[in-house]
Short mmCIF file of C-alpha atoms and ligand atoms in Angstrom, two decimals:
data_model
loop_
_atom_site.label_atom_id
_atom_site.label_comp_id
_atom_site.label_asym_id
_atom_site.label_seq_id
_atom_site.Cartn_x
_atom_site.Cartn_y
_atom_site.Cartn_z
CA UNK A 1 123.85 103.98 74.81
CA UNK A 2 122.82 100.64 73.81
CA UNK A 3 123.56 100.21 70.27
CA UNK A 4 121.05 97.88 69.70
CA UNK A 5 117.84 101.09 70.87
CA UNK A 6 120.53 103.55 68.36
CA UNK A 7 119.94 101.02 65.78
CA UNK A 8 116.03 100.78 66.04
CA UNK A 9 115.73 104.55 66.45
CA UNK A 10 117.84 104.69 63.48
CA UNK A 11 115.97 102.24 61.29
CA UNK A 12 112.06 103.23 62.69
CA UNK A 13 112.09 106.70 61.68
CA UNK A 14 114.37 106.46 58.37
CA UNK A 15 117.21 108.84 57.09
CA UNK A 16 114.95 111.71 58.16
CA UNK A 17 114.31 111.85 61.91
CA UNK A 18 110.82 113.56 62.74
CA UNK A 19 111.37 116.65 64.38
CA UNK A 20 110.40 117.02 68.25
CA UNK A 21 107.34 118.80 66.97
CA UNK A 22 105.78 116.45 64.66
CA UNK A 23 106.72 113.74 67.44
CA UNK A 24 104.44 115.42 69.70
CA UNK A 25 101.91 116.37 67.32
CA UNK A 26 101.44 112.49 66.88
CA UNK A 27 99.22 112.67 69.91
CA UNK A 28 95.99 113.46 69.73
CA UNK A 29 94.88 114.52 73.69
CA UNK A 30 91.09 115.71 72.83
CA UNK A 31 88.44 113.41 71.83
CA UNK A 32 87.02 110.34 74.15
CA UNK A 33 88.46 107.09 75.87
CA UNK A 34 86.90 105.11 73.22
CA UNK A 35 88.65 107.00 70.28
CA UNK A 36 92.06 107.41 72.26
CA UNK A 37 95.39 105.70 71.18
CA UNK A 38 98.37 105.78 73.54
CA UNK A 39 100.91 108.13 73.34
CA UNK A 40 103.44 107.54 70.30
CA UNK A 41 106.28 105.16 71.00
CA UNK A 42 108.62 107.32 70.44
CA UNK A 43 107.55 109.22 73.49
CA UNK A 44 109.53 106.63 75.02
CA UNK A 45 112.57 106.48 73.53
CA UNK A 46 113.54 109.39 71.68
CA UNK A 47 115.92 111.22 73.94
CA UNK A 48 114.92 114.61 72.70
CA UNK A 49 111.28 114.15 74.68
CA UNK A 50 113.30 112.98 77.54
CA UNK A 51 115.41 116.16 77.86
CA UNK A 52 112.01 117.89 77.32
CA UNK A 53 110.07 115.88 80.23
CA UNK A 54 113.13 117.07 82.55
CA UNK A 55 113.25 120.61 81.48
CA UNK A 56 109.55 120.90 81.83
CA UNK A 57 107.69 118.50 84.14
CA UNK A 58 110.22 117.20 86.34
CA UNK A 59 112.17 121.15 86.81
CA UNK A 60 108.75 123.02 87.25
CA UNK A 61 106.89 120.43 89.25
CA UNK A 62 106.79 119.58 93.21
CA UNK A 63 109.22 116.37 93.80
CA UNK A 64 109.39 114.00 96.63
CA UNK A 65 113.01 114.66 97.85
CA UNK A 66 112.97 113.08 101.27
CA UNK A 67 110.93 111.46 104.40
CA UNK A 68 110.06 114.03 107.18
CA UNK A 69 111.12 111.25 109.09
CA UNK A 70 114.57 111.48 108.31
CA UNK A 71 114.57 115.00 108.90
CA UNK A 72 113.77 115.39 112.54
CA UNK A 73 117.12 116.74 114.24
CA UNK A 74 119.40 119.66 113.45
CA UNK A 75 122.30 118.39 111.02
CA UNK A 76 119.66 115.55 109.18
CA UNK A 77 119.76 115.92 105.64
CA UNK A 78 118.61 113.87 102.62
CA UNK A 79 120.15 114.20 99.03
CA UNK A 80 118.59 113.00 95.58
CA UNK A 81 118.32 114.07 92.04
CA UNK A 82 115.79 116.41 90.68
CA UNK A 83 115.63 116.40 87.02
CA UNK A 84 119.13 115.44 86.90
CA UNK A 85 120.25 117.81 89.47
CA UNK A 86 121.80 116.99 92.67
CA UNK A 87 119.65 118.31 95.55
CA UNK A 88 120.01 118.52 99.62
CA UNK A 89 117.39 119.01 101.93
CA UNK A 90 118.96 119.52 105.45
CA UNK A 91 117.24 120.53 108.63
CA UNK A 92 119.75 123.54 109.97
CA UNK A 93 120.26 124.73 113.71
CA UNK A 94 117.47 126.64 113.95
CA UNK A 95 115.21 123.55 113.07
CA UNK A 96 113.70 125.12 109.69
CA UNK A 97 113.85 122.53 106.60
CA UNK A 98 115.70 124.32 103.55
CA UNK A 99 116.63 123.10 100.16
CA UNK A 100 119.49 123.57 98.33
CA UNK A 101 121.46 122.54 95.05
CA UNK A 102 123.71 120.00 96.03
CA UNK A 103 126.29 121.78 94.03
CA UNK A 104 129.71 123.54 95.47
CA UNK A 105 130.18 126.99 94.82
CA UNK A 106 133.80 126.23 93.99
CA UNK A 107 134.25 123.70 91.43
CA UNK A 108 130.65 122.32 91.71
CA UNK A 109 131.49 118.85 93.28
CA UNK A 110 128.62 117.64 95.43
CA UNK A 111 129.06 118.61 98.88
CA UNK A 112 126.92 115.87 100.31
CA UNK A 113 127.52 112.91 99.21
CA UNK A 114 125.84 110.26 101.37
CA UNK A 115 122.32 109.40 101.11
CA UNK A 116 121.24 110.77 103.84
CA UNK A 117 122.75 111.05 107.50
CA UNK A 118 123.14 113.89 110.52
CA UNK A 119 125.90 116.52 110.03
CA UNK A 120 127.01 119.49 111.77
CA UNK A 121 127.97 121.33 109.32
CA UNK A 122 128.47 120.76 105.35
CA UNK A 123 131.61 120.26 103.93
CA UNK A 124 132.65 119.25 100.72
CA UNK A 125 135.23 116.80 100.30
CA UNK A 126 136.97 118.25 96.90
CA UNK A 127 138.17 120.94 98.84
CA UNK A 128 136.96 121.21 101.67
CA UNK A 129 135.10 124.22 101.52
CA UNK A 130 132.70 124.65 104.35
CA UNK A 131 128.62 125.64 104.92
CA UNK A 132 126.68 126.07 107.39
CA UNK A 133 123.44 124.44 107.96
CA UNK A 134 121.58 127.17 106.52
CA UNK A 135 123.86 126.99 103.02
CA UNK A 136 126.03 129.97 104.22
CA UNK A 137 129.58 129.54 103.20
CA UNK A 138 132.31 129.61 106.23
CA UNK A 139 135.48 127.88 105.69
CA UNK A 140 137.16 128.24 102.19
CA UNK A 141 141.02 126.75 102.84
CA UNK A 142 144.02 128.31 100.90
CA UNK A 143 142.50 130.99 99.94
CA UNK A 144 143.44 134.13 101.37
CA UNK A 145 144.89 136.18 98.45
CA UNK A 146 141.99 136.43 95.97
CA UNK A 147 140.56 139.18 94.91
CA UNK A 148 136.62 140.21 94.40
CA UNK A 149 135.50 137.19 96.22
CA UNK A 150 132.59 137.72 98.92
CA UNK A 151 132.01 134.68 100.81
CA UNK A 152 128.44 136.08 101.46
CA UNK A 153 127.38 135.58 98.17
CA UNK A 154 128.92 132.16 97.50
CA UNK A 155 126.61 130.10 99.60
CA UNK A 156 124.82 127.01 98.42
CA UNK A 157 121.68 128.51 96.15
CA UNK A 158 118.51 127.77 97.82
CA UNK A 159 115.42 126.09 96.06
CA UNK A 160 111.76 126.24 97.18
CA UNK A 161 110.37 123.35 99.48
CA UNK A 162 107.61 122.56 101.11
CA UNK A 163 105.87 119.54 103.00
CA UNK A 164 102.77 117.79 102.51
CA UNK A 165 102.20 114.65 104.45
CA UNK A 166 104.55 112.57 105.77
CA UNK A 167 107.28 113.70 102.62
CA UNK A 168 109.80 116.95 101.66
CA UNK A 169 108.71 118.07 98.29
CA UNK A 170 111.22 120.43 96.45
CA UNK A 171 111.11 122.23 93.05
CA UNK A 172 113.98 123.45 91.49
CA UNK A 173 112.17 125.54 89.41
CA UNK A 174 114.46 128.94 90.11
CA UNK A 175 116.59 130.14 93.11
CA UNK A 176 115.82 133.97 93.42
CA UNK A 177 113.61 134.80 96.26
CA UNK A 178 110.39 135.94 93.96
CA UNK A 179 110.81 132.39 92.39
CA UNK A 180 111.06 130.83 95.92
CA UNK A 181 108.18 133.10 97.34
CA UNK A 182 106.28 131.78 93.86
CA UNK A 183 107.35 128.16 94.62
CA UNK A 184 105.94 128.60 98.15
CA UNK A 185 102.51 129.88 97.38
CA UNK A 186 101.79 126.91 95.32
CA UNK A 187 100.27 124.33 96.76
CA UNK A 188 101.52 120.89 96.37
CA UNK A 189 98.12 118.74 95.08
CA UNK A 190 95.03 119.72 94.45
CA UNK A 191 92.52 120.35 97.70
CA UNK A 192 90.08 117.03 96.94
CA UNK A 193 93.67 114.76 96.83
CA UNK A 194 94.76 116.68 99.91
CA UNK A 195 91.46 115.75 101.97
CA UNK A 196 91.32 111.96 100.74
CA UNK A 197 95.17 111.64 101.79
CA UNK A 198 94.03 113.34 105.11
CA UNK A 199 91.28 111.07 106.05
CA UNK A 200 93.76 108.43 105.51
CA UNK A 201 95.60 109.52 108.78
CA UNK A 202 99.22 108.17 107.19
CA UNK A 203 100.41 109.97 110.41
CA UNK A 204 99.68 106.63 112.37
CA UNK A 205 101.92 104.36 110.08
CA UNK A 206 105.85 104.28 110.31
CA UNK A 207 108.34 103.68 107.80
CA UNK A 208 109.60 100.34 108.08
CA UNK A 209 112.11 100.00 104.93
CA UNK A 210 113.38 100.97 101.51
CA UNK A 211 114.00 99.32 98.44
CA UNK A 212 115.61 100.63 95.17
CA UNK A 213 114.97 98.80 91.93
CA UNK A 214 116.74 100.05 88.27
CA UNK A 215 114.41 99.25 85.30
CA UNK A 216 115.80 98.94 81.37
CA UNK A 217 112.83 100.82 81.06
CA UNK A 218 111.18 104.68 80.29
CA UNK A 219 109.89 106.16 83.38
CA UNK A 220 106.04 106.28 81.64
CA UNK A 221 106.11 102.91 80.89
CA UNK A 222 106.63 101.59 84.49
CA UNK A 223 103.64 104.66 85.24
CA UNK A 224 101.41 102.77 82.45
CA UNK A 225 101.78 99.81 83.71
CA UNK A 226 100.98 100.79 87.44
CA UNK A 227 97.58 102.87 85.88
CA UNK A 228 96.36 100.28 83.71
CA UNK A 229 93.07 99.84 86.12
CA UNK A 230 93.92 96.38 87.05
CA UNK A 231 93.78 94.78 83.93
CA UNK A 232 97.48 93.16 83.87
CA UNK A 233 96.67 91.92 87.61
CA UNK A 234 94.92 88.75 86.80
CA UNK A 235 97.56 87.50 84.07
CA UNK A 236 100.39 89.04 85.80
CA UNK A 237 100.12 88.58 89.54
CA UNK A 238 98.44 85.14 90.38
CA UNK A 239 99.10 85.94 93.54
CA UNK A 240 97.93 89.40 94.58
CA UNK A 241 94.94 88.42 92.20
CA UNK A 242 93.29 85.96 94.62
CA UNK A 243 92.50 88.87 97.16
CA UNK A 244 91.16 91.70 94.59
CA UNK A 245 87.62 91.17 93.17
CA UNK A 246 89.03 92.18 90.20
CA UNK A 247 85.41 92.63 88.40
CA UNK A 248 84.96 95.28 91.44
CA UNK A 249 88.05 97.44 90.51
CA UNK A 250 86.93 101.70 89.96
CA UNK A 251 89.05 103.78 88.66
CA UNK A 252 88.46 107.70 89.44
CA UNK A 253 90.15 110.57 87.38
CA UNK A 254 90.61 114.04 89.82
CA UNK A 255 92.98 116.99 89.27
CA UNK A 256 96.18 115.64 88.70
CA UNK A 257 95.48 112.46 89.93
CA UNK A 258 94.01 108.94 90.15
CA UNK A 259 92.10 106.78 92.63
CA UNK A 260 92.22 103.24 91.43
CA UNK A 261 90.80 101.01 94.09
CA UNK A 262 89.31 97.37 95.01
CA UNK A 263 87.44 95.56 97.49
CA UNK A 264 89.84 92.91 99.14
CA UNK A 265 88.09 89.76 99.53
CA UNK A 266 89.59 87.10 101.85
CA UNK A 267 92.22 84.79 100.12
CA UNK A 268 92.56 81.11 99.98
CA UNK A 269 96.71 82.00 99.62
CA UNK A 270 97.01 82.39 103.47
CA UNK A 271 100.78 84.17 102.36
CA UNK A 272 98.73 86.63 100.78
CA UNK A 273 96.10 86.95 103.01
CA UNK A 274 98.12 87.27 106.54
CA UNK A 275 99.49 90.91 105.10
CA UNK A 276 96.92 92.51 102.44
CA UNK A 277 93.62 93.12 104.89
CA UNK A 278 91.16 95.86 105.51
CA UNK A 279 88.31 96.80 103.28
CA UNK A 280 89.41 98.11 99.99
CA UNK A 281 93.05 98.43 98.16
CA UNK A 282 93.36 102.23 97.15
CA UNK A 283 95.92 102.64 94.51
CA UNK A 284 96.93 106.56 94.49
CA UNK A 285 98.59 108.48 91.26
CA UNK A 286 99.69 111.59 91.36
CA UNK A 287 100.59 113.52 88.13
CA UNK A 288 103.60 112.80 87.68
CA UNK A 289 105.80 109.85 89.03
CA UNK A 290 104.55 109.09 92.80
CA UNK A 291 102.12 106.63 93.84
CA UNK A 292 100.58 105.67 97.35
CA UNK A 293 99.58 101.87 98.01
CA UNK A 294 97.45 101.94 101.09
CA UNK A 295 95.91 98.95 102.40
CA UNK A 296 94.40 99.14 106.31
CA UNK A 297 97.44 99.28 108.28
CA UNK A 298 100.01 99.26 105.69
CA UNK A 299 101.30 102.04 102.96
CA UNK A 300 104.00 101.68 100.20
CA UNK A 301 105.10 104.42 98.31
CA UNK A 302 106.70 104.53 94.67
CA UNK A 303 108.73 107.21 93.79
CA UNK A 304 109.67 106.68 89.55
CA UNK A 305 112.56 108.40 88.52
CA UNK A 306 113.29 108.91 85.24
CA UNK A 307 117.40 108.24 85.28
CA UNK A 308 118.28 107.81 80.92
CA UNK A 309 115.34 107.75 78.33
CA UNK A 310 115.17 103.65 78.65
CA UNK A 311 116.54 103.42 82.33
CA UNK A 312 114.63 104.23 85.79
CA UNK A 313 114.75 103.92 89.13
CA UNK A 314 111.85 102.93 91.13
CA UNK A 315 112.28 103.74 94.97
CA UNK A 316 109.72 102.09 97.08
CA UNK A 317 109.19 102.70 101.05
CA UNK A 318 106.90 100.56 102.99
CA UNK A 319 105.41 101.79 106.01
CA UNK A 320 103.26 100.10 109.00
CA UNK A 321 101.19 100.75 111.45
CA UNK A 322 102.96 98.38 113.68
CA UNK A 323 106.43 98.12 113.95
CA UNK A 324 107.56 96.82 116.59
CA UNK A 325 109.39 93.58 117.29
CA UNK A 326 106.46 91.59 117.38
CA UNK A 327 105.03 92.63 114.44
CA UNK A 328 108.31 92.40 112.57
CA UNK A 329 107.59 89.09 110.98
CA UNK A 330 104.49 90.07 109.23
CA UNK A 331 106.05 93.29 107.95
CA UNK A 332 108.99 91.54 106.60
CA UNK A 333 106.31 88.93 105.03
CA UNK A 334 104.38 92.10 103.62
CA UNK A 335 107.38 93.52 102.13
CA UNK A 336 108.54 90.12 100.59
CA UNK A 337 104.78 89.90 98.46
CA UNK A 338 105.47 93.29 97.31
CA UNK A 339 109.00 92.28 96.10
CA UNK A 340 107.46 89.06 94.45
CA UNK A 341 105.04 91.50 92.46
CA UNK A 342 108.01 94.32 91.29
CA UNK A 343 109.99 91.18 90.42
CA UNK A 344 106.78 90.75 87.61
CA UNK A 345 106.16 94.36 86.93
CA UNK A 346 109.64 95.07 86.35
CA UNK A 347 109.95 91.89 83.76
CA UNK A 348 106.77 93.17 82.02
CA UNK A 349 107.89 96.99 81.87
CA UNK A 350 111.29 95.47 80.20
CA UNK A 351 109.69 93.47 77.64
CA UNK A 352 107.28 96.87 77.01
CA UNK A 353 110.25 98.99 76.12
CA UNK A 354 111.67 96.69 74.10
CA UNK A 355 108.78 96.61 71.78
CA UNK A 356 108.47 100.16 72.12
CA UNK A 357 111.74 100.22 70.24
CA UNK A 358 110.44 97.83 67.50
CA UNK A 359 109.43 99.08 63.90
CA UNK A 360 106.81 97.16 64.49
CA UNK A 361 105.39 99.42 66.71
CA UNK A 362 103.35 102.61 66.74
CA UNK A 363 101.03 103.28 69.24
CA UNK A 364 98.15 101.53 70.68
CA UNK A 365 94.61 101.42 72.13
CA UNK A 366 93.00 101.74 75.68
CA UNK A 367 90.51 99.83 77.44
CA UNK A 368 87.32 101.75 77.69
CA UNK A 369 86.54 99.60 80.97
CA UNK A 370 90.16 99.73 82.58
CA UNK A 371 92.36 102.27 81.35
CA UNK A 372 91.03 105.39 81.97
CA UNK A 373 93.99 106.61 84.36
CA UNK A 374 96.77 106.19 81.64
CA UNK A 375 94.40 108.50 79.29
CA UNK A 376 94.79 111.18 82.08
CA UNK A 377 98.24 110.69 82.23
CA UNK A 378 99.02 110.77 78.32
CA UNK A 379 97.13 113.88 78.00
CA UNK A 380 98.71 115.48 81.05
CA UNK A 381 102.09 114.88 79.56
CA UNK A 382 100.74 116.34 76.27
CA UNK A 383 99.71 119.36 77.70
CA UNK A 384 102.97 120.06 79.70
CA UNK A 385 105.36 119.03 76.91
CA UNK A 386 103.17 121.44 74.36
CA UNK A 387 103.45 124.24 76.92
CA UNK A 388 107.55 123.36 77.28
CA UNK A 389 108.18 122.90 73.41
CA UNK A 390 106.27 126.75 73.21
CA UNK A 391 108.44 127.81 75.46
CA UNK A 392 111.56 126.63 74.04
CA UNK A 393 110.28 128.63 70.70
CA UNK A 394 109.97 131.68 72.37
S1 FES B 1 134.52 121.78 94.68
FE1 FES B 1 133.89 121.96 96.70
S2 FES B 1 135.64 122.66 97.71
FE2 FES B 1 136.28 122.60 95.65
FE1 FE2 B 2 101.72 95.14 88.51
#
């Protein structure tokens, strides 16, 4: 831990540290935009809400774990982290996607440890204990002679997944079958989301790359900044600014989710214009930490994942319409503006969470006229962090 945040901590909230309770009681989620304040400050950087936030939201919600994309043969699988957790999704031989913790049933090393890649079978490399595609385990070496131990029920323990769009959502909300079967009736976002995303056709674009970026950030704040309606665009990115008719930007709250769009006007910067076309920008949010960027022809995706209570990793994929060789130049261009404008978000977010550690610092206010989405999101997180602090009573 940085000794500089234990210091801040230390010194913001006195000899007497507020308990989890009172630090969520800070917020207020009823009342109107023009009334609401931001969630407390130490929402972002007291390391009891964090541990919260992954017990509740990120263990009980639906996760982006992979790219159907890389998931199309026998033997593909993905890995990540799911609240914390490590987590395979593998396609096995008889071509059905299944999730699984990523978690030996010997000594609990990680049995796949590449990002991603085709396999024919899984084998861990402590020991080489061996599964099968469908997480049944086969090969155990050495160990003839023990006693009580049925190989049947040492497999790798299943968790519920399911696929909506172009990704492999998991949820590692329990393992038994009636929690899988619970997981699986559950549907992913709510129906209006699920018909705009439709009508987008994102089946017609192709992933292109992937970037990774780590921010010395809180996951929220890098979701603030990205729902703030616009209003950083102008002072913050000269550049994406001159195509955005900024004084045109809507924001629309739904069900777990918001639509933040703008008409995109033709650009004087020919760099920007050449790769951000097509009618209108659409900006999607969805409760809690994944975002779709579509412009006509061209989608990124951000994927926030909340790594320490100041630390995050942002994982972006772009995808085209086009991408073949010819259209590789313009695609590499596209990708380049969007680097330019995480190389300024990320700067920003920094600077945020450093304040956030400040004494100085309490909460703040909202723009009635821009910030409608992060008022969704605060309360959102209120209400699931009230429900998980209940629980944690009971
Ligand atoms: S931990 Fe996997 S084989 Fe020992
Ligand atoms: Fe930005």
């Amino acid at each position: 831990m940085d000794p500089r945040n234990h210091t801040n901590e230390h010194e913001k909230f006195g000899a007497v540290k507020k308990s989890l309770a009172d630090i969520i009681a800070a917020y207020q989620p009823t009342g109107s935009l023009n009334n609401a304040s931001t969630i407390p400050a130490a929402w972002y950087t007291d390391e009891r809400i964090f541990r919260l936030e992954q017990e509740t939201i990120f263990s009980r919600s639906w996760q982006v774990a992979g790219r159907i994309d890389q998931l199309n043969q026998p033997g593909d699988y993905v890995t990540t982290e799911i609240a914390g957790e490590p987590v395979l999704i593998v396609r096995g031989s008889d071509d059905q996607l299944r999730g699984f913790f990523n978690v030996c049933s010997h000594h609990a090393a990680a049995v796949m440890t590449e990002a991603e890649g085709c396999a024919q079978n899984l084998r861990c490399p402590y020991h080489g204990w061996t599964y099968s595609l469908e997480g049944e385990l086969k090969g155990t070496p050495d160990f003839n002679d023990v006693c009580n131990f049925d190989r049947s029920e040492n497999g790798l323990q299943q968790i519920a997944i399911t696929r909506w769009e172009k990704w492999v959502f998991a949820s590692i909300s329990g393992t038994e079958p009636a929690a899988l079967a619970d997981a699986a009736s559950q549907q992913v976002f709510a129906a209006e989301l699920s018909k705009q995303i439709h009508d987008l056709h994102l089946g017609q674009l192709h992933w292109f790359e992937r970037r990774r970026y780590l921010l010395n950030c809180n996951w929220k704040v890098f979701v603030d900044n990205y729902l703030d309606g616009g209003y950083h665009v102008p002072h913050l990115h000269k550049g994406l600014d001159s195509v955005l008719d900024y004084s045109e930007y809507t924001i629309e709250n739904g069900e777990g989710y918001c639509l933040q769009s703008s008409p995109v006007v033709s650009s004087t910067n020919q760099e920007v214009a050449t790769v951000r076309r097509g009618a209108r920008a659409l900006y999607y949010w969805l409760y809690p930490n994944f975002m779709l960027n579509y412009y006509e022809g061209v989608l990124d995706t951000n994927l926030v994942r909340p790594v320490r209570v100041d630390r995050t990793e942002v994982i972006f994929d772009f995808y085209f319409a086009d991408v073949s060789e010819t259209a590789r130049e313009r695609n590499v261009q596209s990708v380049g503006l969007g680097e330019r404008i995480q190389e300024e978000d990320v700067a920003i977010c920094e600077s945020v969470q450093r304040g956030l550690a400040s004494r100085a610092y309490q909460q703040g206010r909202l723009s009635v006229r821009r910030e409608a989405g992060e008022h969704l999101f605060h309360r959102l997180l209120c209400n699931d962090l009230r429900a998980g602090l209940a629980a944690a009573g009971d």
